[in-house]
Amino acid sequence: MPFTVQQLNDDNTVGIAQLTLGINPAAAIFTETDWSGGSTATGIINLENTSALDVNYFVSADWYAAAGGTPQDARILAERLEITVTADPGGANEELYSGSLAGLIQQPPAGRLLAAANEDVEFELSLPDANATDLIQGMAIEFDLVFVAVEV
């Protein structure tokens, strides 16, 4: 067996960054009732990047049946409701997504750079007249707006 030698260079350290993303408000921005064709509502959520790293963020809607409803009802309603997501309303006013609530999955596809420490994201929810048929009478849906941040 050959001889070996070892020397020690001690007390090296590495600190790993942690991503943090705050939202305000954390409570629901939509609590709508008695909707019919043409109904619309708007809510704003402020995103805050409190980490030392730049992040891209993505937005999704996680929808499910409301109390007393069925998954089938929720699916139909998620396809009928329209949502438009706009970053920095009143500023850059960049549309991140426009389409059915069911299709709001990890949008925008490449993410959006959270360039400032925080920015507003506006959500406009609507039920177009053409989508308000007898099929959806009495239905209800619940959904969460999910933000995912990824280090750039």
PDB file of C-alpha atoms in Angstrom:
ATOM      1  CA  MET A   1       0.000   0.000   0.000  1.00  0.00           C
ATOM      2  CA  PRO A   2       1.415   3.440  -0.908  1.00  0.00           C
ATOM      3  CA  PHE A   3       1.956   6.151   1.694  1.00  0.00           C
ATOM      4  CA  THR A   4      -0.498   9.091   1.825  1.00  0.00           C
ATOM      5  CA  VAL A   5      -0.548  12.476   3.523  1.00  0.00           C
ATOM      6  CA  GLN A   6      -3.380  14.832   4.357  1.00  0.00           C
ATOM      7  CA  GLN A   7      -3.429  18.548   5.196  1.00  0.00           C
ATOM      8  CA  LEU A   8      -6.409  20.459   6.562  1.00  0.00           C
ATOM      9  CA  ASN A   9      -7.629  23.869   5.361  1.00  0.00           C
ATOM     10  CA  ASP A  10     -10.372  24.418   7.918  1.00  0.00           C
ATOM     11  CA  ASP A  11     -13.199  26.867   8.675  1.00  0.00           C
ATOM     12  CA  ASN A  12     -14.400  27.324   5.096  1.00  0.00           C
ATOM     13  CA  THR A  13     -18.062  28.347   4.865  1.00  0.00           C
ATOM     14  CA  VAL A  14     -20.792  28.550   2.247  1.00  0.00           C
ATOM     15  CA  GLY A  15     -24.162  30.184   2.909  1.00  0.00           C
ATOM     16  CA  ILE A  16     -27.024  29.089   0.674  1.00  0.00           C
ATOM     17  CA  ALA A  17     -29.540  31.724  -0.388  1.00  0.00           C
ATOM     18  CA  GLN A  18     -33.224  31.203   0.277  1.00  0.00           C
ATOM     19  CA  LEU A  19     -35.950  32.387  -2.061  1.00  0.00           C
ATOM     20  CA  THR A  20     -38.805  34.263  -0.434  1.00  0.00           C
ATOM     21  CA  LEU A  21     -41.900  35.647  -2.096  1.00  0.00           C
ATOM     22  CA  GLY A  22     -44.531  37.576  -0.182  1.00  0.00           C
ATOM     23  CA  ILE A  23     -48.077  38.329  -1.344  1.00  0.00           C
ATOM     24  CA  ASN A  24     -50.436  41.022  -0.128  1.00  0.00           C
ATOM     25  CA  PRO A  25     -53.264  40.510   0.461  1.00  0.00           C
ATOM     26  CA  ALA A  26     -53.037  36.857   1.407  1.00  0.00           C
ATOM     27  CA  ALA A  27     -56.842  36.685   1.758  1.00  0.00           C
ATOM     28  CA  ALA A  28     -59.130  36.000  -1.217  1.00  0.00           C
ATOM     29  CA  ILE A  29     -59.458  38.827  -3.733  1.00  0.00           C
ATOM     30  CA  PHE A  30     -62.651  37.326  -5.219  1.00  0.00           C
ATOM     31  CA  THR A  31     -65.732  36.449  -3.141  1.00  0.00           C
ATOM     32  CA  GLU A  32     -68.387  36.868  -5.809  1.00  0.00           C
ATOM     33  CA  THR A  33     -72.031  35.770  -5.638  1.00  0.00           C
ATOM     34  CA  ASP A  34     -75.062  35.806  -7.969  1.00  0.00           C
ATOM     35  CA  TRP A  35     -73.080  36.155 -11.183  1.00  0.00           C
ATOM     36  CA  SER A  36     -74.726  36.170 -14.596  1.00  0.00           C
ATOM     37  CA  GLY A  37     -73.555  36.856 -18.140  1.00  0.00           C
ATOM     38  CA  GLY A  38     -71.438  39.998 -18.318  1.00  0.00           C
ATOM     39  CA  SER A  39     -70.393  39.904 -14.659  1.00  0.00           C
ATOM     40  CA  THR A  40     -66.823  40.975 -13.986  1.00  0.00           C
ATOM     41  CA  ALA A  41     -64.580  41.640 -10.994  1.00  0.00           C
ATOM     42  CA  THR A  42     -61.010  42.858 -10.571  1.00  0.00           C
ATOM     43  CA  GLY A  43     -58.509  42.250  -7.789  1.00  0.00           C
ATOM     44  CA  ILE A  44     -54.852  43.122  -7.258  1.00  0.00           C
ATOM     45  CA  ILE A  45     -52.164  41.159  -5.441  1.00  0.00           C
ATOM     46  CA  ASN A  46     -48.800  42.726  -4.634  1.00  0.00           C
ATOM     47  CA  LEU A  47     -45.794  40.393  -4.994  1.00  0.00           C
ATOM     48  CA  GLU A  48     -42.658  41.122  -2.996  1.00  0.00           C
ATOM     49  CA  ASN A  49     -39.299  39.487  -3.606  1.00  0.00           C
ATOM     50  CA  THR A  50     -37.582  39.718  -0.223  1.00  0.00           C
ATOM     51  CA  SER A  51     -34.677  37.452  -1.136  1.00  0.00           C
ATOM     52  CA  ALA A  52     -31.267  38.562  -2.386  1.00  0.00           C
ATOM     53  CA  LEU A  53     -31.806  36.694  -5.672  1.00  0.00           C
ATOM     54  CA  ASP A  54     -33.593  37.710  -8.851  1.00  0.00           C
ATOM     55  CA  VAL A  55     -36.586  35.498  -9.578  1.00  0.00           C
ATOM     56  CA  ASN A  56     -38.957  34.692 -12.396  1.00  0.00           C
ATOM     57  CA  TYR A  57     -42.495  34.082 -11.204  1.00  0.00           C
ATOM     58  CA  PHE A  58     -45.299  32.021 -12.678  1.00  0.00           C
ATOM     59  CA  VAL A  59     -49.047  32.194 -11.920  1.00  0.00           C
ATOM     60  CA  SER A  60     -51.532  29.324 -11.841  1.00  0.00           C
ATOM     61  CA  ALA A  61     -55.138  28.819 -10.760  1.00  0.00           C
ATOM     62  CA  ASP A  62     -55.781  25.730  -8.651  1.00  0.00           C
ATOM     63  CA  TRP A  63     -59.553  25.280  -8.921  1.00  0.00           C
ATOM     64  CA  TYR A  64     -61.856  22.792  -7.218  1.00  0.00           C
ATOM     65  CA  ALA A  65     -65.511  22.165  -6.426  1.00  0.00           C
ATOM     66  CA  ALA A  66     -67.206  24.583  -4.039  1.00  0.00           C
ATOM     67  CA  ALA A  67     -69.016  23.177  -1.000  1.00  0.00           C
ATOM     68  CA  GLY A  68     -71.970  21.134  -2.229  1.00  0.00           C
ATOM     69  CA  GLY A  69     -70.668  21.093  -5.804  1.00  0.00           C
ATOM     70  CA  THR A  70     -69.059  18.387  -7.877  1.00  0.00           C
ATOM     71  CA  PRO A  71     -65.712  18.198  -9.678  1.00  0.00           C
ATOM     72  CA  GLN A  72     -67.662  18.035 -12.947  1.00  0.00           C
ATOM     73  CA  ASP A  73     -69.415  21.339 -12.164  1.00  0.00           C
ATOM     74  CA  ALA A  74     -66.098  22.944 -11.227  1.00  0.00           C
ATOM     75  CA  ARG A  75     -64.519  21.820 -14.511  1.00  0.00           C
ATOM     76  CA  ILE A  76     -67.381  23.210 -16.590  1.00  0.00           C
ATOM     77  CA  LEU A  77     -67.301  26.524 -14.745  1.00  0.00           C
ATOM     78  CA  ALA A  78     -63.486  26.774 -14.918  1.00  0.00           C
ATOM     79  CA  GLU A  79     -63.789  26.478 -18.708  1.00  0.00           C
ATOM     80  CA  ARG A  80     -66.537  29.147 -18.858  1.00  0.00           C
ATOM     81  CA  LEU A  81     -64.933  31.783 -16.608  1.00  0.00           C
ATOM     82  CA  GLU A  82     -62.374  34.058 -18.272  1.00  0.00           C
ATOM     83  CA  ILE A  83     -59.393  35.588 -16.482  1.00  0.00           C
ATOM     84  CA  THR A  84     -56.843  38.166 -17.566  1.00  0.00           C
ATOM     85  CA  VAL A  85     -53.625  38.540 -15.582  1.00  0.00           C
ATOM     86  CA  THR A  86     -51.693  41.789 -15.956  1.00  0.00           C
ATOM     87  CA  ALA A  87     -48.342  42.603 -14.360  1.00  0.00           C
ATOM     88  CA  ASP A  88     -47.616  46.169 -13.232  1.00  0.00           C
ATOM     89  CA  PRO A  89     -51.048  47.641 -14.084  1.00  0.00           C
ATOM     90  CA  GLY A  90     -50.762  51.378 -14.675  1.00  0.00           C
ATOM     91  CA  GLY A  91     -47.022  50.984 -15.384  1.00  0.00           C
ATOM     92  CA  ALA A  92     -45.600  48.504 -17.890  1.00  0.00           C
ATOM     93  CA  ASN A  93     -49.100  46.951 -18.048  1.00  0.00           C
ATOM     94  CA  GLU A  94     -47.817  43.590 -19.344  1.00  0.00           C
ATOM     95  CA  GLU A  95     -50.470  40.940 -20.016  1.00  0.00           C
ATOM     96  CA  LEU A  96     -49.266  37.621 -18.632  1.00  0.00           C
ATOM     97  CA  TYR A  97     -52.332  35.557 -19.543  1.00  0.00           C
ATOM     98  CA  SER A  98     -55.817  35.912 -20.978  1.00  0.00           C
ATOM     99  CA  GLY A  99     -58.131  32.936 -21.357  1.00  0.00           C
ATOM    100  CA  SER A 100     -60.175  30.459 -19.370  1.00  0.00           C
ATOM    101  CA  LEU A 101     -59.600  30.006 -15.653  1.00  0.00           C
ATOM    102  CA  ALA A 102     -58.909  26.324 -16.420  1.00  0.00           C
ATOM    103  CA  GLY A 103     -56.007  27.325 -18.683  1.00  0.00           C
ATOM    104  CA  LEU A 104     -54.203  29.500 -16.127  1.00  0.00           C
ATOM    105  CA  ILE A 105     -51.309  27.098 -15.538  1.00  0.00           C
ATOM    106  CA  GLN A 106     -47.728  28.317 -15.024  1.00  0.00           C
ATOM    107  CA  GLN A 107     -48.162  31.572 -16.916  1.00  0.00           C
ATOM    108  CA  PRO A 108     -46.397  33.251 -18.563  1.00  0.00           C
ATOM    109  CA  PRO A 109     -44.592  30.267 -20.103  1.00  0.00           C
ATOM    110  CA  ALA A 110     -41.103  31.770 -19.612  1.00  0.00           C
ATOM    111  CA  GLY A 111     -41.978  33.399 -16.288  1.00  0.00           C
ATOM    112  CA  ARG A 112     -41.813  37.088 -15.456  1.00  0.00           C
ATOM    113  CA  LEU A 113     -38.749  38.666 -13.923  1.00  0.00           C
ATOM    114  CA  LEU A 114     -39.559  40.335 -10.640  1.00  0.00           C
ATOM    115  CA  ALA A 115     -37.282  43.244 -11.520  1.00  0.00           C
ATOM    116  CA  ALA A 116     -38.234  45.506  -8.628  1.00  0.00           C
ATOM    117  CA  ALA A 117     -38.558  44.598  -4.988  1.00  0.00           C
ATOM    118  CA  ASN A 118     -42.307  44.318  -5.559  1.00  0.00           C
ATOM    119  CA  GLU A 119     -44.981  44.733  -8.207  1.00  0.00           C
ATOM    120  CA  ASP A 120     -48.743  44.559  -8.475  1.00  0.00           C
ATOM    121  CA  VAL A 121     -50.462  41.801 -10.437  1.00  0.00           C
ATOM    122  CA  GLU A 122     -54.031  42.472 -11.526  1.00  0.00           C
ATOM    123  CA  PHE A 123     -56.608  39.728 -12.063  1.00  0.00           C
ATOM    124  CA  GLU A 124     -59.777  40.446 -14.020  1.00  0.00           C
ATOM    125  CA  LEU A 125     -62.339  37.640 -13.760  1.00  0.00           C
ATOM    126  CA  SER A 126     -65.404  37.604 -15.997  1.00  0.00           C
ATOM    127  CA  LEU A 127     -68.284  35.496 -17.229  1.00  0.00           C
ATOM    128  CA  PRO A 128     -68.882  36.423 -20.884  1.00  0.00           C
ATOM    129  CA  ASP A 129     -72.520  36.529 -22.007  1.00  0.00           C
ATOM    130  CA  ALA A 130     -71.905  33.730 -24.515  1.00  0.00           C
ATOM    131  CA  ASN A 131     -70.632  31.434 -21.737  1.00  0.00           C
ATOM    132  CA  ALA A 132     -73.580  32.035 -19.375  1.00  0.00           C
ATOM    133  CA  THR A 133     -75.944  29.260 -20.461  1.00  0.00           C
ATOM    134  CA  ASP A 134     -78.524  27.212 -18.555  1.00  0.00           C
ATOM    135  CA  LEU A 135     -75.862  24.531 -18.074  1.00  0.00           C
ATOM    136  CA  ILE A 136     -74.048  26.540 -15.386  1.00  0.00           C
ATOM    137  CA  GLN A 137     -77.025  27.861 -13.402  1.00  0.00           C
ATOM    138  CA  GLY A 138     -76.502  27.424  -9.679  1.00  0.00           C
ATOM    139  CA  MET A 139     -72.894  26.195 -10.042  1.00  0.00           C
ATOM    140  CA  ALA A 140     -70.041  27.477  -7.909  1.00  0.00           C
ATOM    141  CA  ILE A 141     -66.284  27.096  -7.937  1.00  0.00           C
ATOM    142  CA  GLU A 142     -63.426  27.819  -5.578  1.00  0.00           C
ATOM    143  CA  PHE A 143     -59.871  28.492  -6.675  1.00  0.00           C
ATOM    144  CA  ASP A 144     -56.493  29.478  -5.317  1.00  0.00           C
ATOM    145  CA  LEU A 145     -54.124  31.779  -7.165  1.00  0.00           C
ATOM    146  CA  VAL A 146     -50.698  30.150  -6.938  1.00  0.00           C
ATOM    147  CA  PHE A 147     -47.424  32.014  -7.426  1.00  0.00           C
ATOM    148  CA  VAL A 148     -44.192  30.056  -7.937  1.00  0.00           C
ATOM    149  CA  ALA A 149     -40.809  31.819  -7.928  1.00  0.00           C
ATOM    150  CA  VAL A 150     -37.707  30.353  -9.580  1.00  0.00           C
ATOM    151  CA  GLU A 151     -34.193  31.704  -9.296  1.00  0.00           C
ATOM    152  CA  VAL A 152     -33.001  33.364 -12.502  1.00  0.00           C
TER     153      VAL A 152
END
